[in-house]
PDB file of N, CA and C in Angstrom:
ATOM      1  N   ASN W1111       0.831  -1.247  -0.023  1.00  0.00           N
ATOM      2  CA  ASN W1111      -0.019   0.019  -0.092  1.00  0.00           C
ATOM      3  C   ASN W1111       0.907   1.273  -0.042  1.00  0.00           C
ATOM      4  N   PHE W1112       0.198   2.419   0.013  1.00  0.00           N
ATOM      5  CA  PHE W1112       0.902   3.701  -0.095  1.00  0.00           C
ATOM      6  C   PHE W1112       2.034   3.818   0.989  1.00  0.00           C
ATOM      7  N   LEU W1113       1.670   3.397   2.234  1.00  0.00           N
ATOM      8  CA  LEU W1113       2.729   3.513   3.333  1.00  0.00           C
ATOM      9  C   LEU W1113       3.975   2.698   3.134  1.00  0.00           C
ATOM     10  N   ARG W1114       3.902   1.752   2.305  1.00  0.00           N
ATOM     11  CA  ARG W1114       5.076   0.936   2.026  1.00  0.00           C
ATOM     12  C   ARG W1114       5.982   1.404   0.815  1.00  0.00           C
ATOM     13  N   CYS W1115       5.505   2.556   0.261  1.00  0.00           N
ATOM     14  CA  CYS W1115       6.373   2.989  -0.924  1.00  0.00           C
ATOM     15  C   CYS W1115       7.467   3.797  -0.540  1.00  0.00           C
ATOM     16  N   ALA W1116       8.680   3.131  -0.529  1.00  0.00           N
ATOM     17  CA  ALA W1116       9.987   3.752  -0.291  1.00  0.00           C
ATOM     18  C   ALA W1116      10.113   4.635   1.023  1.00  0.00           C
ATOM     19  N   PRO W1117       9.687   3.890   2.083  1.00  0.00           N
ATOM     20  CA  PRO W1117       9.715   4.607   3.394  1.00  0.00           C
ATOM     21  C   PRO W1117      11.043   4.920   3.966  1.00  0.00           C
ATOM     22  N   TYR W1118      12.053   4.180   3.486  1.00  0.00           N
ATOM     23  CA  TYR W1118      13.375   4.492   4.061  1.00  0.00           C
ATOM     24  C   TYR W1118      14.404   5.111   3.074  1.00  0.00           C
ATOM     25  N   VAL W1119      13.730   5.615   1.959  1.00  0.00           N
ATOM     26  CA  VAL W1119      14.684   6.293   0.953  1.00  0.00           C
ATOM     27  C   VAL W1119      14.990   7.704   1.591  1.00  0.00           C
ATOM     28  N   LEU W1120      16.244   8.017   1.618  1.00  0.00           N
ATOM     29  CA  LEU W1120      16.608   9.450   1.927  1.00  0.00           C
ATOM     30  C   LEU W1120      17.085  10.046   0.570  1.00  0.00           C
ATOM     31  N   ALA W1121      16.412  11.099   0.074  1.00  0.00           N
ATOM     32  CA  ALA W1121      16.848  11.689  -1.130  1.00  0.00           C
ATOM     33  C   ALA W1121      16.412  13.132  -1.209  1.00  0.00           C
ATOM     34  N   ALA W1122      16.961  13.974  -1.931  1.00  0.00           N
ATOM     35  CA  ALA W1122      16.714  15.368  -2.102  1.00  0.00           C
ATOM     36  C   ALA W1122      15.467  15.509  -2.934  1.00  0.00           C
ATOM     37  N   ALA W1123      15.019  14.490  -3.679  1.00  0.00           N
ATOM     38  CA  ALA W1123      13.901  14.625  -4.602  1.00  0.00           C
ATOM     39  C   ALA W1123      12.623  13.953  -4.008  1.00  0.00           C
ATOM     40  N   GLU W1124      12.436  14.258  -2.694  1.00  0.00           N
ATOM     41  CA  GLU W1124      11.313  13.695  -1.891  1.00  0.00           C
ATOM     42  C   GLU W1124       9.881  14.039  -2.694  1.00  0.00           C
ATOM     43  N   ASP W1125       9.871  15.080  -3.273  1.00  0.00           N
ATOM     44  CA  ASP W1125       8.690  15.510  -3.853  1.00  0.00           C
ATOM     45  C   ASP W1125       8.337  14.535  -5.099  1.00  0.00           C
ATOM     46  N   ARG W1126       9.410  14.111  -5.780  1.00  0.00           N
ATOM     47  CA  ARG W1126       9.222  13.193  -6.832  1.00  0.00           C
ATOM     48  C   ARG W1126       8.903  11.779  -6.419  1.00  0.00           C
ATOM     49  N   TYR W1127       9.442  11.363  -5.279  1.00  0.00           N
ATOM     50  CA  TYR W1127       9.021  10.127  -4.797  1.00  0.00           C
ATOM     51  C   TYR W1127       7.686  10.192  -4.246  1.00  0.00           C
ATOM     52  N   LEU W1128       7.290  11.076  -3.638  1.00  0.00           N
ATOM     53  CA  LEU W1128       5.798  11.292  -3.212  1.00  0.00           C
ATOM     54  C   LEU W1128       4.936  11.201  -4.363  1.00  0.00           C
ATOM     55  N   SER W1129       5.131  12.037  -5.538  1.00  0.00           N
ATOM     56  CA  SER W1129       4.288  11.944  -6.678  1.00  0.00           C
ATOM     57  C   SER W1129       4.195  10.522  -7.316  1.00  0.00           C
ATOM     58  N   THR W1130       5.317   9.895  -7.344  1.00  0.00           N
ATOM     59  CA  THR W1130       5.471   8.449  -7.932  1.00  0.00           C
ATOM     60  C   THR W1130       4.522   7.564  -7.112  1.00  0.00           C
ATOM     61  N   CYS W1131       4.681   7.660  -5.704  1.00  0.00           N
ATOM     62  CA  CYS W1131       3.894   6.834  -4.837  1.00  0.00           C
ATOM     63  C   CYS W1131       2.466   7.035  -4.953  1.00  0.00           C
ATOM     64  N   LEU W1132       2.054   8.376  -4.968  1.00  0.00           N
ATOM     65  CA  LEU W1132       0.590   8.649  -5.124  1.00  0.00           C
ATOM     66  C   LEU W1132       0.080   8.057  -6.393  1.00  0.00           C
ATOM     67  N   GLU W1133       0.851   8.241  -7.447  1.00  0.00           N
ATOM     68  CA  GLU W1133       0.245   7.763  -8.851  1.00  0.00           C
ATOM     69  C   GLU W1133       0.240   6.148  -8.747  1.00  0.00           C
ATOM     70  N   LYS W1134       1.285   5.483  -8.125  1.00  0.00           N
ATOM     71  CA  LYS W1134       1.286   4.147  -8.123  1.00  0.00           C
ATOM     72  C   LYS W1134       0.281   3.403  -7.313  1.00  0.00           C
ATOM     73  N   TRP W1135       0.033   3.975  -6.130  1.00  0.00           N
ATOM     74  CA  TRP W1135      -0.759   3.434  -5.178  1.00  0.00           C
ATOM     75  C   TRP W1135      -2.260   3.929  -5.053  1.00  0.00           C
ATOM     76  N   THR W1136      -2.456   5.195  -5.544  1.00  0.00           N
ATOM     77  CA  THR W1136      -3.806   5.707  -5.408  1.00  0.00           C
ATOM     78  C   THR W1136      -4.320   6.199  -6.859  1.00  0.00           C
ATOM     79  N   GLY W1137      -3.586   6.255  -7.816  1.00  0.00           N
ATOM     80  CA  GLY W1137      -3.994   6.668  -9.114  1.00  0.00           C
ATOM     81  C   GLY W1137      -3.958   8.091  -9.417  1.00  0.00           C
ATOM     82  N   ILE W1138      -3.483   8.847  -8.259  1.00  0.00           N
ATOM     83  CA  ILE W1138      -3.441  10.464  -8.366  1.00  0.00           C
ATOM     84  C   ILE W1138      -2.200  10.792  -9.126  1.00  0.00           C
ATOM     85  N   LYS W1139      -2.491  11.480 -10.230  1.00  0.00           N
ATOM     86  CA  LYS W1139      -1.216  11.955 -11.082  1.00  0.00           C
ATOM     87  C   LYS W1139      -0.965  13.438 -10.718  1.00  0.00           C
ATOM     88  N   GLY W1140       0.426  13.603 -10.856  1.00  0.00           N
ATOM     89  CA  GLY W1140       0.941  15.025 -10.724  1.00  0.00           C
ATOM     90  C   GLY W1140       0.428  15.840 -11.865  1.00  0.00           C
ATOM     91  N   ASN W1141       0.420  17.109 -11.744  1.00  0.00           N
ATOM     92  CA  ASN W1141      -0.077  18.033 -12.693  1.00  0.00           C
ATOM     93  C   ASN W1141       0.520  19.377 -12.585  1.00  0.00           C
ATOM     94  N   ASP W1142       0.559  20.213 -13.578  1.00  0.00           N
ATOM     95  CA  ASP W1142       0.917  21.593 -13.650  1.00  0.00           C
ATOM     96  C   ASP W1142       0.097  22.370 -12.645  1.00  0.00           C
ATOM     97  N   THR W1143       0.677  23.021 -11.742  1.00  0.00           N
ATOM     98  CA  THR W1143      -0.116  23.888 -10.683  1.00  0.00           C
ATOM     99  C   THR W1143      -0.018  25.250 -10.998  1.00  0.00           C
ATOM    100  N   SER W1144       0.263  25.764 -12.099  1.00  0.00           N
ATOM    101  CA  SER W1144       0.285  27.034 -12.514  1.00  0.00           C
ATOM    102  C   SER W1144      -1.296  27.615 -12.569  1.00  0.00           C
ATOM    103  N   ASP W1145      -1.352  28.936 -12.248  1.00  0.00           N
ATOM    104  CA  ASP W1145      -2.805  29.529 -12.255  1.00  0.00           C
ATOM    105  C   ASP W1145      -3.065  29.931 -13.710  1.00  0.00           C
ATOM    106  N   ALA W1146      -4.252  30.365 -13.843  1.00  0.00           N
ATOM    107  CA  ALA W1146      -4.770  30.725 -15.171  1.00  0.00           C
ATOM    108  C   ALA W1146      -3.929  31.644 -16.030  1.00  0.00           C
ATOM    109  N   ARG W1147      -3.085  32.468 -15.260  1.00  0.00           N
ATOM    110  CA  ARG W1147      -2.133  33.420 -16.000  1.00  0.00           C
ATOM    111  C   ARG W1147      -0.759  32.806 -16.209  1.00  0.00           C
ATOM    112  N   GLY W1148      -0.641  31.560 -15.863  1.00  0.00           N
ATOM    113  CA  GLY W1148       0.744  30.795 -16.047  1.00  0.00           C
ATOM    114  C   GLY W1148       1.680  31.092 -15.044  1.00  0.00           C
ATOM    115  N   GLU W1149       1.351  31.690 -13.897  1.00  0.00           N
ATOM    116  CA  GLU W1149       2.180  32.000 -12.679  1.00  0.00           C
ATOM    117  C   GLU W1149       2.190  30.824 -11.772  1.00  0.00           C
ATOM    118  N   GLN W1150       3.300  30.609 -11.143  1.00  0.00           N
ATOM    119  CA  GLN W1150       3.511  29.409 -10.184  1.00  0.00           C
ATOM    120  C   GLN W1150       2.735  29.616  -8.878  1.00  0.00           C
ATOM    121  N   ARG W1151       2.107  28.519  -8.460  1.00  0.00           N
ATOM    122  CA  ARG W1151       1.480  28.488  -7.174  1.00  0.00           C
ATOM    123  C   ARG W1151       2.357  27.734  -6.123  1.00  0.00           C
ATOM    124  N   PHE W1152       3.183  26.948  -6.542  1.00  0.00           N
ATOM    125  CA  PHE W1152       4.134  26.136  -5.568  1.00  0.00           C
ATOM    126  C   PHE W1152       5.559  26.675  -5.908  1.00  0.00           C
ATOM    127  N   HIS W1153       6.303  27.047  -4.853  1.00  0.00           N
ATOM    128  CA  HIS W1153       7.604  27.693  -5.090  1.00  0.00           C
ATOM    129  C   HIS W1153       8.779  26.927  -4.539  1.00  0.00           C
ATOM    130  N   PHE W1154       9.893  26.710  -5.159  1.00  0.00           N
ATOM    131  CA  PHE W1154      10.911  25.849  -4.638  1.00  0.00           C
ATOM    132  C   PHE W1154      11.654  26.533  -3.565  1.00  0.00           C
ATOM    133  N   GLY W1155      11.727  27.931  -3.458  1.00  0.00           N
ATOM    134  CA  GLY W1155      12.541  28.689  -2.431  1.00  0.00           C
ATOM    135  C   GLY W1155      11.658  29.550  -1.743  1.00  0.00           C
ATOM    136  N   ASP W1156      12.344  30.296  -0.848  1.00  0.00           N
ATOM    137  CA  ASP W1156      11.644  31.186   0.070  1.00  0.00           C
ATOM    138  C   ASP W1156      11.180  32.530  -0.834  1.00  0.00           C
ATOM    139  N   PRO W1157      10.268  33.214  -0.295  1.00  0.00           N
ATOM    140  CA  PRO W1157       9.759  34.392  -1.141  1.00  0.00           C
ATOM    141  C   PRO W1157      10.644  35.297  -1.674  1.00  0.00           C
ATOM    142  N   HIS W1158      11.742  35.633  -0.814  1.00  0.00           N
ATOM    143  CA  HIS W1158      12.760  36.551  -1.341  1.00  0.00           C
ATOM    144  C   HIS W1158      13.514  36.035  -2.429  1.00  0.00           C
ATOM    145  N   ASN W1159      14.038  34.861  -2.389  1.00  0.00           N
ATOM    146  CA  ASN W1159      14.834  34.374  -3.494  1.00  0.00           C
ATOM    147  C   ASN W1159      14.002  34.052  -4.750  1.00  0.00           C
ATOM    148  N   THR W1160      12.818  33.558  -4.541  1.00  0.00           N
ATOM    149  CA  THR W1160      11.918  33.418  -5.653  1.00  0.00           C
ATOM    150  C   THR W1160      11.649  34.717  -6.392  1.00  0.00           C
ATOM    151  N   ALA W1161      11.497  35.905  -5.683  1.00  0.00           N
ATOM    152  CA  ALA W1161      11.205  37.175  -6.227  1.00  0.00           C
ATOM    153  C   ALA W1161      12.328  37.734  -7.053  1.00  0.00           C
ATOM    154  N   ILE W1162      13.648  37.278  -6.583  1.00  0.00           N
ATOM    155  CA  ILE W1162      14.736  37.945  -7.270  1.00  0.00           C
ATOM    156  C   ILE W1162      15.435  37.074  -8.304  1.00  0.00           C
ATOM    157  N   PHE W1163      15.057  35.763  -8.212  1.00  0.00           N
ATOM    158  CA  PHE W1163      15.599  34.921  -9.342  1.00  0.00           C
ATOM    159  C   PHE W1163      15.275  35.179 -10.643  1.00  0.00           C
ATOM    160  N   ASP W1164      16.208  35.425 -11.512  1.00  0.00           N
ATOM    161  CA  ASP W1164      16.001  35.866 -12.859  1.00  0.00           C
ATOM    162  C   ASP W1164      15.847  34.544 -13.718  1.00  0.00           C
ATOM    163  N   GLY W1165      16.138  33.395 -13.372  1.00  0.00           N
ATOM    164  CA  GLY W1165      15.891  32.225 -14.213  1.00  0.00           C
ATOM    165  C   GLY W1165      17.198  31.985 -15.087  1.00  0.00           C
ATOM    166  N   VAL W1166      18.181  32.728 -14.877  1.00  0.00           N
ATOM    167  CA  VAL W1166      19.431  32.507 -15.698  1.00  0.00           C
ATOM    168  C   VAL W1166      20.570  32.512 -14.898  1.00  0.00           C
ATOM    169  N   ASN W1167      20.445  32.621 -13.537  1.00  0.00           N
ATOM    170  CA  ASN W1167      21.648  32.650 -12.711  1.00  0.00           C
ATOM    171  C   ASN W1167      22.553  31.431 -12.842  1.00  0.00           C
ATOM    172  N   ALA W1168      23.830  31.716 -13.166  1.00  0.00           N
ATOM    173  CA  ALA W1168      24.761  30.643 -13.354  1.00  0.00           C
ATOM    174  C   ALA W1168      25.112  29.947 -12.224  1.00  0.00           C
ATOM    175  N   SER W1169      24.893  30.525 -11.000  1.00  0.00           N
ATOM    176  CA  SER W1169      25.408  29.762  -9.797  1.00  0.00           C
ATOM    177  C   SER W1169      24.251  28.849  -9.321  1.00  0.00           C
ATOM    178  N   ARG W1170      23.104  28.731 -10.098  1.00  0.00           N
ATOM    179  CA  ARG W1170      22.044  27.819  -9.675  1.00  0.00           C
ATOM    180  C   ARG W1170      21.578  27.166 -11.017  1.00  0.00           C
ATOM    181  N   PRO W1171      22.496  26.355 -11.706  1.00  0.00           N
ATOM    182  CA  PRO W1171      22.236  25.807 -12.972  1.00  0.00           C
ATOM    183  C   PRO W1171      20.951  24.890 -12.918  1.00  0.00           C
ATOM    184  N   PHE W1172      20.709  24.162 -11.941  1.00  0.00           N
ATOM    185  CA  PHE W1172      19.513  23.253 -11.991  1.00  0.00           C
ATOM    186  C   PHE W1172      18.344  24.048 -12.003  1.00  0.00           C
ATOM    187  N   TYR W1173      18.094  25.154 -11.262  1.00  0.00           N
ATOM    188  CA  TYR W1173      16.960  25.888 -11.174  1.00  0.00           C
ATOM    189  C   TYR W1173      16.916  26.753 -12.512  1.00  0.00           C
ATOM    190  N   ALA W1174      17.904  27.060 -13.059  1.00  0.00           N
ATOM    191  CA  ALA W1174      17.703  27.720 -14.367  1.00  0.00           C
ATOM    192  C   ALA W1174      17.268  26.759 -15.473  1.00  0.00           C
ATOM    193  N   HIS W1175      17.652  25.548 -15.326  1.00  0.00           N
ATOM    194  CA  HIS W1175      17.033  24.629 -16.310  1.00  0.00           C
ATOM    195  C   HIS W1175      15.573  24.382 -15.991  1.00  0.00           C
ATOM    196  N   VAL W1176      15.195  24.139 -14.807  1.00  0.00           N
ATOM    197  CA  VAL W1176      13.806  24.054 -14.408  1.00  0.00           C
ATOM    198  C   VAL W1176      12.985  25.256 -14.921  1.00  0.00           C
ATOM    199  N   TYR W1177      13.548  26.487 -14.773  1.00  0.00           N
ATOM    200  CA  TYR W1177      12.797  27.677 -15.168  1.00  0.00           C
ATOM    201  C   TYR W1177      12.705  27.693 -16.785  1.00  0.00           C
ATOM    202  N   LYS W1178      13.765  27.241 -17.543  1.00  0.00           N
ATOM    203  CA  LYS W1178      13.696  27.215 -18.819  1.00  0.00           C
ATOM    204  C   LYS W1178      12.530  26.298 -19.270  1.00  0.00           C
ATOM    205  N   LEU W1179      12.427  25.045 -18.811  1.00  0.00           N
ATOM    206  CA  LEU W1179      11.411  24.176 -19.157  1.00  0.00           C
ATOM    207  C   LEU W1179       9.985  24.668 -18.785  1.00  0.00           C
ATOM    208  N   TRP W1180       9.893  25.357 -17.569  1.00  0.00           N
ATOM    209  CA  TRP W1180       8.586  25.839 -17.172  1.00  0.00           C
ATOM    210  C   TRP W1180       8.234  26.976 -18.111  1.00  0.00           C
ATOM    211  N   GLY W1181       9.114  27.892 -18.464  1.00  0.00           N
ATOM    212  CA  GLY W1181       8.951  29.027 -19.378  1.00  0.00           C
ATOM    213  C   GLY W1181       8.454  28.572 -20.760  1.00  0.00           C
ATOM    214  N   LEU W1182       9.071  27.485 -21.333  1.00  0.00           N
ATOM    215  CA  LEU W1182       8.540  26.823 -22.497  1.00  0.00           C
ATOM    216  C   LEU W1182       7.060  26.530 -22.468  1.00  0.00           C
ATOM    217  N   ARG W1183       6.607  26.115 -21.214  1.00  0.00           N
ATOM    218  CA  ARG W1183       5.161  25.557 -21.187  1.00  0.00           C
ATOM    219  C   ARG W1183       4.268  26.845 -20.899  1.00  0.00           C
ATOM    220  N   ASN W1184       4.744  27.652 -20.075  1.00  0.00           N
ATOM    221  CA  ASN W1184       3.809  28.806 -19.573  1.00  0.00           C
ATOM    222  C   ASN W1184       4.190  30.197 -20.000  1.00  0.00           C
ATOM    223  N   GLY W1185       5.218  30.345 -20.771  1.00  0.00           N
ATOM    224  CA  GLY W1185       5.623  31.703 -21.254  1.00  0.00           C
ATOM    225  C   GLY W1185       6.727  32.153 -20.217  1.00  0.00           C
ATOM    226  N   TRP W1186       7.711  32.834 -20.659  1.00  0.00           N
ATOM    227  CA  TRP W1186       8.858  33.268 -19.885  1.00  0.00           C
ATOM    228  C   TRP W1186       8.376  34.311 -18.843  1.00  0.00           C
ATOM    229  N   ARG W1187       8.773  34.100 -17.643  1.00  0.00           N
ATOM    230  CA  ARG W1187       8.564  35.238 -16.621  1.00  0.00           C
ATOM    231  C   ARG W1187       9.740  34.938 -15.694  1.00  0.00           C
ATOM    232  N   ALA W1188       9.961  36.041 -14.996  1.00  0.00           N
ATOM    233  CA  ALA W1188      11.087  36.010 -14.064  1.00  0.00           C
ATOM    234  C   ALA W1188      10.761  36.901 -12.771  1.00  0.00           C
ATOM    235  N   LYS W1189      11.512  36.684 -11.747  1.00  0.00           N
ATOM    236  CA  LYS W1189      11.346  37.353 -10.605  1.00  0.00           C
ATOM    237  C   LYS W1189       9.984  37.437 -10.059  1.00  0.00           C
ATOM    238  N   GLU W1190       9.381  38.561  -9.599  1.00  0.00           N
ATOM    239  CA  GLU W1190       8.117  38.610  -8.962  1.00  0.00           C
ATOM    240  C   GLU W1190       6.953  38.301  -9.933  1.00  0.00           C
ATOM    241  N   ASP W1191       7.294  38.223 -11.227  1.00  0.00           N
ATOM    242  CA  ASP W1191       6.203  37.962 -12.267  1.00  0.00           C
ATOM    243  C   ASP W1191       5.860  36.422 -12.307  1.00  0.00           C
ATOM    244  N   VAL W1192       6.810  35.667 -11.684  1.00  0.00           N
ATOM    245  CA  VAL W1192       6.602  34.208 -11.551  1.00  0.00           C
ATOM    246  C   VAL W1192       5.524  33.781 -10.450  1.00  0.00           C
ATOM    247  N   VAL W1193       5.448  34.643  -9.509  1.00  0.00           N
ATOM    248  CA  VAL W1193       4.594  34.338  -8.324  1.00  0.00           C
ATOM    249  C   VAL W1193       3.213  34.757  -8.390  1.00  0.00           C
ATOM    250  N   SER W1194       2.347  33.651  -8.324  1.00  0.00           N
ATOM    251  CA  SER W1194       0.902  33.867  -8.487  1.00  0.00           C
ATOM    252  C   SER W1194       0.366  34.531  -7.223  1.00  0.00           C
ATOM    253  N   SER W1195      -0.752  35.299  -7.436  1.00  0.00           N
ATOM    254  CA  SER W1195      -1.478  35.828  -6.271  1.00  0.00           C
ATOM    255  C   SER W1195      -2.137  34.765  -5.536  1.00  0.00           C
ATOM    256  N   GLN W1196      -2.291  33.486  -6.135  1.00  0.00           N
ATOM    257  CA  GLN W1196      -2.948  32.363  -5.511  1.00  0.00           C
ATOM    258  C   GLN W1196      -1.811  31.505  -5.057  1.00  0.00           C
ATOM    259  N   SER W1197      -0.691  31.882  -4.593  1.00  0.00           N
ATOM    260  CA  SER W1197       0.300  31.028  -4.104  1.00  0.00           C
ATOM    261  C   SER W1197      -0.177  30.094  -3.034  1.00  0.00           C
ATOM    262  N   ILE W1198       0.283  28.802  -3.004  1.00  0.00           N
ATOM    263  CA  ILE W1198      -0.079  27.739  -2.105  1.00  0.00           C
ATOM    264  C   ILE W1198       1.058  27.451  -1.099  1.00  0.00           C
ATOM    265  N   SER W1199       2.236  27.393  -1.734  1.00  0.00           N
ATOM    266  CA  SER W1199       3.350  27.003  -0.972  1.00  0.00           C
ATOM    267  C   SER W1199       4.801  27.619  -1.236  1.00  0.00           C
ATOM    268  N   PHE W1200       5.426  28.035  -0.296  1.00  0.00           N
ATOM    269  CA  PHE W1200       6.866  28.292  -0.463  1.00  0.00           C
ATOM    270  C   PHE W1200       7.590  27.306   0.297  1.00  0.00           C
ATOM    271  N   ARG W1201       8.553  26.555  -0.308  1.00  0.00           N
ATOM    272  CA  ARG W1201       9.223  25.425   0.249  1.00  0.00           C
ATOM    273  C   ARG W1201      10.048  25.776   1.394  1.00  0.00           C
ATOM    274  N   HIS W1202      10.942  26.722   1.269  1.00  0.00           N
ATOM    275  CA  HIS W1202      11.850  26.808   2.331  1.00  0.00           C
ATOM    276  C   HIS W1202      11.600  28.140   3.151  1.00  0.00           C
ATOM    277  N   LEU W1203      10.816  28.140   4.063  1.00  0.00           N
ATOM    278  CA  LEU W1203      10.461  29.067   5.019  1.00  0.00           C
ATOM    279  C   LEU W1203      11.275  28.555   6.356  1.00  0.00           C
ATOM    280  N   THR W1204      12.313  29.290   6.710  1.00  0.00           N
ATOM    281  CA  THR W1204      13.290  28.700   7.682  1.00  0.00           C
ATOM    282  C   THR W1204      13.267  29.508   9.000  1.00  0.00           C
ATOM    283  N   THR W1205      12.683  30.773   9.048  1.00  0.00           N
ATOM    284  CA  THR W1205      12.684  31.490  10.156  1.00  0.00           C
ATOM    285  C   THR W1205      11.319  31.899  10.663  1.00  0.00           C
ATOM    286  N   PRO W1206      11.096  32.186  12.016  1.00  0.00           N
ATOM    287  CA  PRO W1206       9.820  32.616  12.394  1.00  0.00           C
ATOM    288  C   PRO W1206       9.336  33.853  11.838  1.00  0.00           C
ATOM    289  N   VAL W1207      10.128  34.739  11.476  1.00  0.00           N
ATOM    290  CA  VAL W1207       9.680  36.001  10.766  1.00  0.00           C
ATOM    291  C   VAL W1207       9.096  35.688   9.473  1.00  0.00           C
ATOM    292  N   GLN W1208       9.790  34.806   8.636  1.00  0.00           N
ATOM    293  CA  GLN W1208       9.157  34.408   7.322  1.00  0.00           C
ATOM    294  C   GLN W1208       7.808  33.738   7.534  1.00  0.00           C
ATOM    295  N   LEU W1209       7.669  32.881   8.560  1.00  0.00           N
ATOM    296  CA  LEU W1209       6.503  32.184   8.688  1.00  0.00           C
ATOM    297  C   LEU W1209       5.293  33.256   9.109  1.00  0.00           C
ATOM    298  N   LYS W1210       5.739  34.091  10.030  1.00  0.00           N
ATOM    299  CA  LYS W1210       4.754  35.230  10.386  1.00  0.00           C
ATOM    300  C   LYS W1210       4.287  35.954   9.202  1.00  0.00           C
ATOM    301  N   ARG W1211       5.213  36.490   8.401  1.00  0.00           N
ATOM    302  CA  ARG W1211       4.827  37.395   7.231  1.00  0.00           C
ATOM    303  C   ARG W1211       4.090  36.543   6.202  1.00  0.00           C
ATOM    304  N   MET W1212       4.176  35.295   6.053  1.00  0.00           N
ATOM    305  CA  MET W1212       3.364  34.449   5.105  1.00  0.00           C
ATOM    306  C   MET W1212       1.954  34.482   5.613  1.00  0.00           C
ATOM    307  N   HIS W1213       1.706  34.596   6.868  1.00  0.00           N
ATOM    308  CA  HIS W1213       0.303  34.455   7.432  1.00  0.00           C
ATOM    309  C   HIS W1213      -0.227  35.928   7.770  1.00  0.00           C
ATOM    310  N   ALA W1214       0.395  36.898   7.521  1.00  0.00           N
ATOM    311  CA  ALA W1214       0.017  38.330   7.717  1.00  0.00           C
ATOM    312  C   ALA W1214      -1.107  38.740   6.932  1.00  0.00           C
TER     313      ALA W1214
END
């Protein structure tokens, strides 16, 4: 069952493991979570870094590649134009101040 799907795997790609498990055991498939304007609802970073990332920063080649693929599907956007007004999640909220501001 779902609870038996790779419970001991330690990997940076836990979101992919979860997606694979959901599809395998429940039939729920992952999908594009962009809003009607093509802006992102789920964000890989904290709000500040998401808002300043230009999509081509050479020091973050993995994210530049992800943004390139996302841009081909949803139209090129960068910095604050990527962030949907209907945002659901920022992945790396690490301080109490960030958490408080998200709920303000």
